[in-house]
Amino acid sequence: MHTSAALDRIQPSATLAMTARAAELRAEGVDVIGLGAGEPDFDTPDFVKEAAIEAIRAGKTKYTAVDGTPELKAAIRAKFKRDNGLEYATNQITTNVGGKHTLFNAMVATLNPGDEVIVPAPYWVSYPDVVQFCGGKPVVVKAGPEQQYKLKPEQLDAAITPKTKWLILNSPSNPTGAAYSAGELKALGEVLERHPHVWVFADDMYEHIVYDGFEFATIAQVCPSLFERTLTVNGCSKAYAMTGWRIGFAGGPAWLIKAMAKLQSQSTSNPCSVAQAAAVAALTGDQSFLKSRAAAFQKRRDLVVGRLNAISGITCPTPEGAFYVYPAFPELIGKKTPKGAVIDSDAAMVGYLLDEARVAAVHGDAFGLSPAMRISYATSETLLTEACDRIEKACGALS
């Protein structure tokens, strides 16, 4: 018995692997500061927890409709209208087991072997792998620090071919935190208007985590002509600190939503009934805590960006959102560690930081743009300060 060709086309998640490695070291008593995890350190709000407890007591522990309860779909419709000015009917809403599941359902439901999907890099690690699992071809377009990690309209236009089926657009971005303004989205939309066969997977998971007065926008909102060929994706994981609850959702054309439900009916079936009840509370309850949490993240961002840019050989653009920075370090490649090992890749650099500085980050190669690393600053300012001290010392020891 051998594994399938589809499975052989993909790799395990590098971000989850680094998080697991850091946890193993801590379990062994090693003082590791984990900056690899893509989840907030804040707790799920109490009112969301209480809604889940009440749902259990009320017996909401049975199967639900395959892609979400009517109550949750209503809450998602209201969220899209309130936050994004997008109006969807109930049959245009899907609820899934996290945003990764939404991606998987959409790609499996639409891709045929040889179909192309444009993936700007740096990208979230799952995008190209899910495309490859489906037999599709990820067309990676690199957007480096010199362009603030954002895809330019002319790059998009050059990447589109008759085989292009989707553009995946993540804003604010995991792994860079870069976010597209309404004007930048409109410029990309003007390119897409000339190519009506290309669809947009708009991953807005970090919508509420933005800084410096940045006004979030999503592409179907600023380009109404693209509404019928955009899947607008979001979830409860990041803004509401509900990563483990596994609730993602999307709004899109009814035929696509129906196709995704068909697939889900033969895979996971419904998302957890209790988590769905909690998500209703999250989306319809008091939203004021979102701004205070974003303000806390902004203080951490400023701390980390300032410290990293002060280290010789590291360049770290200031992100507009999310809770990641993506420092590049081409000048450090080729240097030697105190033990004589050569830093010949960003994987080597991340390994050096883990082994010598006891700081866990994720190498840039996993996100499609090297040499760099992703650092999550979703932890306390005390730990971030200590981590930056360690990184600075480790970099200073290179020769």
Short mmCIF file of C-alpha atoms in Angstrom, two decimals:
data_model
loop_
_atom_site.label_atom_id
_atom_site.label_comp_id
_atom_site.label_asym_id
_atom_site.label_seq_id
_atom_site.Cartn_x
_atom_site.Cartn_y
_atom_site.Cartn_z
CA MET A 1 0.00 0.00 0.00
CA HIS A 2 1.32 3.43 -0.95
CA THR A 3 0.01 6.92 -0.29
CA SER A 4 -1.94 8.60 -3.08
CA ALA A 5 -0.38 10.78 -5.76
CA ALA A 6 -2.54 13.66 -4.51
CA LEU A 7 -1.10 13.36 -1.00
CA ASP A 8 2.43 13.09 -2.34
CA ARG A 9 2.04 16.50 -4.00
CA ILE A 10 1.77 18.32 -0.67
CA GLN A 11 3.95 18.96 2.40
CA PRO A 12 3.03 19.13 6.10
CA SER A 13 2.32 22.66 7.36
CA ALA A 14 5.65 24.33 8.22
CA THR A 15 4.01 26.69 10.70
CA LEU A 16 2.37 23.86 12.64
CA ALA A 17 5.62 21.88 12.55
CA MET A 18 7.61 24.74 14.11
CA THR A 19 4.93 25.31 16.75
CA ALA A 20 5.07 21.60 17.64
CA ARG A 21 8.89 21.64 17.79
CA ALA A 22 8.88 24.62 20.16
CA ALA A 23 6.31 22.86 22.37
CA GLU A 24 8.47 19.72 22.47
CA LEU A 25 11.51 21.71 23.59
CA ARG A 26 9.51 23.49 26.30
CA ALA A 27 8.24 20.09 27.51
CA GLU A 28 11.89 19.07 27.85
CA GLY A 29 12.51 22.11 30.06
CA VAL A 30 14.18 24.27 27.39
CA ASP A 31 13.44 28.01 27.69
CA VAL A 32 12.11 28.59 24.16
CA ILE A 33 10.19 31.71 23.16
CA GLY A 34 7.70 30.64 20.50
CA LEU A 35 7.11 33.23 17.80
CA GLY A 36 5.87 30.70 15.26
CA ALA A 37 2.20 30.25 16.16
CA GLY A 38 -0.44 32.02 14.11
CA GLU A 39 -2.91 32.57 16.90
CA PRO A 40 -3.73 35.39 19.31
CA ASP A 41 -2.58 35.00 22.89
CA PHE A 42 -5.81 36.64 24.05
CA ASP A 43 -8.56 34.35 25.32
CA THR A 44 -11.92 33.80 23.65
CA PRO A 45 -14.27 36.52 25.02
CA ASP A 46 -16.34 35.43 28.02
CA PHE A 47 -19.66 36.19 26.34
CA VAL A 48 -18.73 33.79 23.53
CA LYS A 49 -17.80 31.07 26.03
CA GLU A 50 -21.08 31.56 27.87
CA ALA A 51 -23.03 31.18 24.61
CA ALA A 52 -21.29 27.85 24.04
CA ILE A 53 -22.05 26.65 27.57
CA GLU A 54 -25.69 27.67 27.16
CA ALA A 55 -25.86 25.83 23.83
CA ILE A 56 -24.64 22.65 25.52
CA ARG A 57 -27.19 23.00 28.31
CA ALA A 58 -29.93 23.63 25.74
CA GLY A 59 -29.07 20.38 23.97
CA LYS A 60 -27.64 21.97 20.81
CA THR A 61 -25.32 19.01 20.45
CA LYS A 62 -26.86 17.25 17.44
CA TYR A 63 -26.19 17.35 13.71
CA THR A 64 -26.95 20.65 12.02
CA ALA A 65 -27.42 21.56 8.38
CA VAL A 66 -24.29 20.51 6.51
CA ASP A 67 -22.85 24.00 5.98
CA GLY A 68 -24.23 25.86 8.97
CA THR A 69 -27.28 26.56 11.09
CA PRO A 70 -29.84 29.14 9.92
CA GLU A 71 -28.92 31.24 12.96
CA LEU A 72 -25.24 31.31 12.08
CA LYS A 73 -25.89 32.00 8.41
CA ALA A 74 -28.09 34.93 9.44
CA ALA A 75 -25.31 36.25 11.69
CA ILE A 76 -22.78 35.93 8.86
CA ARG A 77 -25.08 37.74 6.43
CA ALA A 78 -25.49 40.55 8.97
CA LYS A 79 -21.71 40.70 9.50
CA PHE A 80 -20.99 41.02 5.77
CA LYS A 81 -23.57 43.81 5.46
CA ARG A 82 -22.43 45.65 8.60
CA ASP A 83 -18.67 45.43 8.09
CA ASN A 84 -18.28 45.17 4.32
CA GLY A 85 -21.42 46.53 2.69
CA LEU A 86 -21.96 43.16 0.98
CA GLU A 87 -25.43 41.65 0.71
CA TYR A 88 -25.78 37.88 0.41
CA ALA A 89 -28.84 35.63 0.44
CA THR A 90 -28.88 32.64 2.80
CA ASN A 91 -28.03 30.28 -0.06
CA GLN A 92 -24.90 32.35 -0.74
CA ILE A 93 -23.36 31.61 2.68
CA THR A 94 -21.23 28.64 3.71
CA THR A 95 -19.88 27.73 7.15
CA ASN A 96 -16.86 25.45 7.39
CA VAL A 97 -14.42 23.92 9.85
CA GLY A 98 -12.08 26.92 9.80
CA GLY A 99 -10.79 29.07 6.95
CA LYS A 100 -8.45 26.30 5.76
CA HIS A 101 -11.52 24.12 5.20
CA THR A 102 -13.17 26.92 3.20
CA LEU A 103 -10.09 27.06 0.98
CA PHE A 104 -10.02 23.29 0.56
CA ASN A 105 -13.72 23.09 -0.31
CA ALA A 106 -13.53 25.92 -2.84
CA MET A 107 -10.47 24.53 -4.62
CA VAL A 108 -11.60 20.89 -4.67
CA ALA A 109 -15.03 21.96 -5.92
CA THR A 110 -13.68 23.99 -8.85
CA LEU A 111 -10.19 22.93 -9.94
CA ASN A 112 -9.40 20.45 -12.69
CA PRO A 113 -5.90 19.12 -13.48
CA GLY A 114 -3.81 21.87 -15.09
CA ASP A 115 -5.97 24.78 -13.90
CA GLU A 116 -3.84 27.68 -12.69
CA VAL A 117 -4.21 29.65 -9.47
CA ILE A 118 -2.29 32.89 -8.98
CA VAL A 119 -0.71 32.98 -5.52
CA PRO A 120 1.17 36.15 -4.53
CA ALA A 121 4.27 35.42 -2.43
CA PRO A 122 4.87 35.58 0.44
CA TYR A 123 1.79 33.39 0.84
CA TRP A 124 0.07 31.47 3.60
CA VAL A 125 1.63 28.01 3.51
CA SER A 126 -1.62 26.16 2.68
CA TYR A 127 -2.50 28.00 -0.54
CA PRO A 128 -0.13 26.29 -3.00
CA ASP A 129 -0.39 22.91 -1.33
CA VAL A 130 -4.17 22.79 -1.51
CA VAL A 131 -4.03 23.84 -5.18
CA GLN A 132 -1.49 21.09 -5.88
CA PHE A 133 -3.55 18.53 -3.99
CA CYS A 134 -6.38 19.27 -6.44
CA GLY A 135 -4.09 18.79 -9.44
CA GLY A 136 -3.97 22.51 -10.10
CA LYS A 137 -0.87 24.60 -10.72
CA PRO A 138 0.05 27.41 -8.30
CA VAL A 139 1.42 30.36 -10.27
CA VAL A 140 3.56 32.10 -7.67
CA VAL A 141 4.12 35.84 -8.20
CA LYS A 142 6.77 37.31 -5.92
CA ALA A 143 6.10 40.60 -4.18
CA GLY A 144 9.14 41.48 -2.08
CA PRO A 145 9.86 44.01 0.66
CA GLU A 146 10.73 46.66 -1.94
CA GLN A 147 7.01 46.74 -2.86
CA GLN A 148 5.79 46.28 0.72
CA TYR A 149 4.93 42.64 -0.02
CA LYS A 150 1.94 43.62 -2.19
CA LEU A 151 1.05 42.40 -5.68
CA LYS A 152 1.17 45.08 -8.38
CA PRO A 153 -1.52 45.30 -11.10
CA GLU A 154 1.02 44.79 -13.89
CA GLN A 155 2.30 41.62 -12.17
CA LEU A 156 -1.25 40.28 -11.96
CA ASP A 157 -1.91 41.07 -15.61
CA ALA A 158 1.29 39.31 -16.71
CA ALA A 159 0.47 36.18 -14.66
CA ILE A 160 -3.02 35.60 -16.12
CA THR A 161 -3.33 32.97 -18.85
CA PRO A 162 -6.34 31.21 -20.43
CA LYS A 163 -5.83 28.48 -17.78
CA THR A 164 -6.10 30.85 -14.82
CA LYS A 165 -9.09 30.01 -12.64
CA TRP A 166 -8.47 31.85 -9.34
CA LEU A 167 -6.46 34.67 -7.79
CA ILE A 168 -5.92 34.17 -4.06
CA LEU A 169 -5.77 37.53 -2.31
CA ASN A 170 -5.06 37.64 1.43
CA SER A 171 -5.34 41.03 3.15
CA PRO A 172 -4.12 41.67 5.80
CA SER A 173 -1.61 39.01 4.94
CA ASN A 174 -0.33 35.97 6.70
CA PRO A 175 2.74 35.96 6.76
CA THR A 176 3.61 39.64 6.18
CA GLY A 177 0.79 41.70 7.69
CA ALA A 178 0.63 43.73 4.46
CA ALA A 179 -2.85 45.02 3.68
CA TYR A 180 -4.29 46.43 0.45
CA SER A 181 -5.99 49.82 0.54
CA ALA A 182 -9.28 50.32 -1.28
CA GLY A 183 -7.36 52.08 -4.05
CA GLU A 184 -4.88 49.24 -4.41
CA LEU A 185 -7.72 46.71 -4.58
CA LYS A 186 -9.49 48.79 -7.18
CA ALA A 187 -6.37 48.81 -9.36
CA LEU A 188 -6.18 45.00 -9.16
CA GLY A 189 -9.91 44.82 -9.85
CA GLU A 190 -9.50 46.81 -13.05
CA VAL A 191 -7.10 44.13 -14.30
CA LEU A 192 -9.54 41.36 -13.36
CA GLU A 193 -12.39 43.13 -15.15
CA ARG A 194 -10.46 42.56 -18.38
CA HIS A 195 -10.20 38.82 -17.63
CA PRO A 196 -13.72 37.58 -16.85
CA HIS A 197 -12.66 33.94 -16.50
CA VAL A 198 -10.61 34.65 -13.36
CA TRP A 199 -12.24 34.30 -9.94
CA VAL A 200 -11.09 35.83 -6.65
CA PHE A 201 -10.62 34.01 -3.37
CA ALA A 202 -10.56 36.96 -0.95
CA ASP A 203 -9.13 35.79 2.38
CA ASP A 204 -10.08 38.49 4.91
CA MET A 205 -9.35 36.51 8.07
CA TYR A 206 -7.39 39.36 9.71
CA GLU A 207 -9.91 42.07 8.79
CA HIS A 208 -10.29 43.49 12.30
CA ILE A 209 -6.58 43.52 13.16
CA VAL A 210 -5.39 46.70 11.42
CA TYR A 211 -3.31 49.66 12.58
CA ASP A 212 -2.60 53.39 12.24
CA GLY A 213 -6.15 54.16 11.16
CA PHE A 214 -5.96 51.82 8.17
CA GLU A 215 -9.41 51.33 6.68
CA PHE A 216 -10.02 47.72 5.72
CA ALA A 217 -11.72 46.99 2.41
CA THR A 218 -12.45 43.79 0.51
CA ILE A 219 -12.36 43.47 -3.26
CA ALA A 220 -16.04 42.67 -3.89
CA GLN A 221 -16.87 45.81 -1.90
CA VAL A 222 -14.70 48.21 -3.93
CA CYS A 223 -15.24 46.41 -7.27
CA PRO A 224 -18.95 45.53 -7.44
CA SER A 225 -18.44 44.17 -10.97
CA LEU A 226 -16.44 41.31 -9.40
CA PHE A 227 -19.10 40.40 -6.82
CA GLU A 228 -20.45 37.45 -8.84
CA ARG A 229 -17.00 35.86 -9.17
CA THR A 230 -15.59 36.50 -5.72
CA LEU A 231 -15.65 34.19 -2.73
CA THR A 232 -15.29 36.48 0.29
CA VAL A 233 -13.78 34.42 3.09
CA ASN A 234 -13.55 35.14 6.79
CA GLY A 235 -13.88 33.41 10.15
CA CYS A 236 -13.81 33.64 13.91
CA SER A 237 -10.30 32.33 14.54
CA LYS A 238 -8.16 35.46 14.59
CA ALA A 239 -10.20 38.51 15.56
CA TYR A 240 -12.29 36.64 18.12
CA ALA A 241 -9.41 34.46 19.41
CA MET A 242 -11.31 31.29 18.52
CA THR A 243 -8.63 29.31 16.66
CA GLY A 244 -9.56 26.02 18.30
CA TRP A 245 -13.29 26.42 17.76
CA ARG A 246 -12.78 25.91 13.99
CA ILE A 247 -15.33 28.18 12.37
CA GLY A 248 -14.65 29.68 8.94
CA PHE A 249 -17.23 31.08 6.56
CA ALA A 250 -17.67 32.67 3.17
CA GLY A 251 -20.12 34.46 0.92
CA GLY A 252 -20.27 33.80 -2.80
CA PRO A 253 -22.37 32.76 -5.78
CA ALA A 254 -25.13 30.28 -4.92
CA TRP A 255 -23.91 27.60 -7.34
CA LEU A 256 -20.42 27.61 -5.78
CA ILE A 257 -21.80 27.55 -2.24
CA LYS A 258 -24.00 24.57 -3.21
CA ALA A 259 -21.01 22.76 -4.73
CA MET A 260 -18.94 23.31 -1.59
CA ALA A 261 -21.82 21.98 0.55
CA LYS A 262 -22.00 18.87 -1.63
CA LEU A 263 -18.33 18.20 -0.96
CA GLN A 264 -18.69 18.94 2.76
CA SER A 265 -21.63 16.53 3.00
CA GLN A 266 -19.22 13.72 2.07
CA SER A 267 -16.25 14.87 4.15
CA THR A 268 -16.67 16.60 7.51
CA SER A 269 -20.43 17.17 7.48
CA ASN A 270 -21.40 20.11 9.70
CA PRO A 271 -19.00 22.20 11.79
CA CYS A 272 -19.30 21.57 15.54
CA SER A 273 -22.80 22.57 16.67
CA VAL A 274 -21.54 24.14 19.89
CA ALA A 275 -18.86 26.14 18.07
CA GLN A 276 -21.53 27.41 15.67
CA ALA A 277 -23.60 28.71 18.59
CA ALA A 278 -20.49 30.43 19.96
CA ALA A 279 -19.82 31.98 16.55
CA VAL A 280 -23.33 33.46 16.47
CA ALA A 281 -22.57 35.21 19.75
CA ALA A 282 -19.17 36.39 18.50
CA LEU A 283 -20.56 37.92 15.31
CA THR A 284 -23.69 39.49 16.83
CA GLY A 285 -22.39 40.52 20.26
CA ASP A 286 -20.52 43.61 21.45
CA GLN A 287 -17.68 44.24 18.99
CA SER A 288 -15.94 46.98 20.98
CA PHE A 289 -13.21 44.68 22.33
CA LEU A 290 -11.85 44.26 18.79
CA LYS A 291 -10.40 47.77 18.77
CA SER A 292 -8.70 47.47 22.15
CA ARG A 293 -7.11 44.18 21.15
CA ALA A 294 -5.92 45.68 17.86
CA ALA A 295 -4.40 48.58 19.82
CA ALA A 296 -2.49 46.09 21.99
CA PHE A 297 -1.21 44.30 18.88
CA GLN A 298 -0.12 47.64 17.40
CA LYS A 299 2.09 48.37 20.43
CA ARG A 300 3.71 44.97 20.00
CA ARG A 301 4.17 45.53 16.27
CA ASP A 302 5.92 48.83 16.88
CA LEU A 303 8.19 47.23 19.46
CA VAL A 304 9.20 44.33 17.20
CA VAL A 305 9.59 46.35 13.97
CA GLY A 306 11.76 48.93 15.76
CA ARG A 307 13.98 46.33 17.37
CA LEU A 308 14.44 44.21 14.23
CA ASN A 309 15.26 47.17 11.99
CA ALA A 310 17.96 48.18 14.46
CA ILE A 311 19.78 44.87 13.84
CA SER A 312 22.44 45.08 11.14
CA GLY A 313 21.51 42.94 8.14
CA ILE A 314 17.76 42.79 8.82
CA THR A 315 15.07 44.77 6.98
CA CYS A 316 11.54 44.66 8.37
CA PRO A 317 8.71 46.57 6.62
CA THR A 318 5.99 47.94 8.89
CA PRO A 319 2.79 45.92 8.35
CA GLU A 320 -0.68 47.45 8.16
CA GLY A 321 -2.37 44.55 9.93
CA ALA A 322 -2.45 40.97 11.28
CA PHE A 323 0.09 40.01 13.96
CA TYR A 324 3.12 39.05 11.93
CA VAL A 325 6.27 40.68 10.65
CA TYR A 326 8.34 39.28 7.80
CA PRO A 327 11.93 40.48 8.20
CA ALA A 328 14.24 39.87 5.24
CA PHE A 329 17.97 39.25 5.78
CA PRO A 330 19.86 38.73 2.49
CA GLU A 331 22.99 40.28 4.03
CA LEU A 332 23.16 37.51 6.65
CA ILE A 333 23.27 34.69 4.11
CA GLY A 334 26.81 33.33 3.86
CA LYS A 335 27.81 34.37 7.36
CA LYS A 336 29.11 31.85 9.89
CA THR A 337 27.86 30.96 13.35
CA PRO A 338 30.25 30.86 16.32
CA LYS A 339 30.41 27.07 15.79
CA GLY A 340 31.50 27.55 12.17
CA ALA A 341 28.25 26.55 10.47
CA VAL A 342 27.34 28.60 7.38
CA ILE A 343 23.98 30.36 7.26
CA ASP A 344 23.23 29.28 3.69
CA SER A 345 19.43 29.63 3.76
CA ASP A 346 16.62 31.09 5.82
CA ALA A 347 15.94 27.56 7.14
CA ALA A 348 19.50 27.54 8.47
CA MET A 349 18.97 30.95 10.06
CA VAL A 350 15.76 29.85 11.77
CA GLY A 351 17.49 26.68 12.94
CA TYR A 352 20.35 28.74 14.36
CA LEU A 353 17.93 31.00 16.23
CA LEU A 354 16.12 28.00 17.68
CA ASP A 355 19.27 26.12 18.71
CA GLU A 356 21.37 29.03 19.95
CA ALA A 357 18.94 31.83 20.86
CA ARG A 358 15.99 29.62 21.83
CA VAL A 359 13.62 31.65 19.68
CA ALA A 360 11.20 29.82 17.36
CA ALA A 361 10.26 31.51 14.07
CA VAL A 362 9.27 30.07 10.67
CA HIS A 363 11.61 30.18 7.66
CA GLY A 364 10.61 32.26 4.67
CA ASP A 365 11.00 29.45 2.15
CA ALA A 366 7.79 27.95 3.55
CA PHE A 367 5.97 31.11 2.45
CA GLY A 368 7.56 31.33 -0.99
CA LEU A 369 9.94 34.27 -0.49
CA SER A 370 13.50 33.98 0.82
CA PRO A 371 15.66 34.83 2.63
CA ALA A 372 13.30 35.91 5.38
CA MET A 373 11.31 34.59 8.32
CA ARG A 374 7.87 35.02 9.78
CA ILE A 375 7.65 36.21 13.34
CA SER A 376 4.34 36.25 15.18
CA TYR A 377 4.11 38.98 17.81
CA ALA A 378 0.96 37.52 19.37
CA THR A 379 2.60 37.26 22.78
CA SER A 380 3.46 39.57 25.68
CA GLU A 381 5.67 42.62 25.33
CA THR A 382 7.97 41.15 27.99
CA LEU A 383 8.54 37.99 25.94
CA LEU A 384 8.87 39.97 22.72
CA THR A 385 11.53 42.19 24.27
CA GLU A 386 13.45 39.14 25.49
CA ALA A 387 13.09 37.45 22.07
CA CYS A 388 14.43 40.54 20.29
CA ASP A 389 17.36 40.68 22.73
CA ARG A 390 18.17 37.08 21.89
CA ILE A 391 17.85 37.60 18.13
CA GLU A 392 20.05 40.70 18.29
CA LYS A 393 22.72 38.83 20.24
CA ALA A 394 22.59 35.82 17.89
CA CYS A 395 22.88 38.03 14.80
CA GLY A 396 25.74 39.96 16.36
CA ALA A 397 27.61 36.69 16.89
CA LEU A 398 27.61 35.89 13.15
CA SER A 399 30.82 36.60 11.26
#
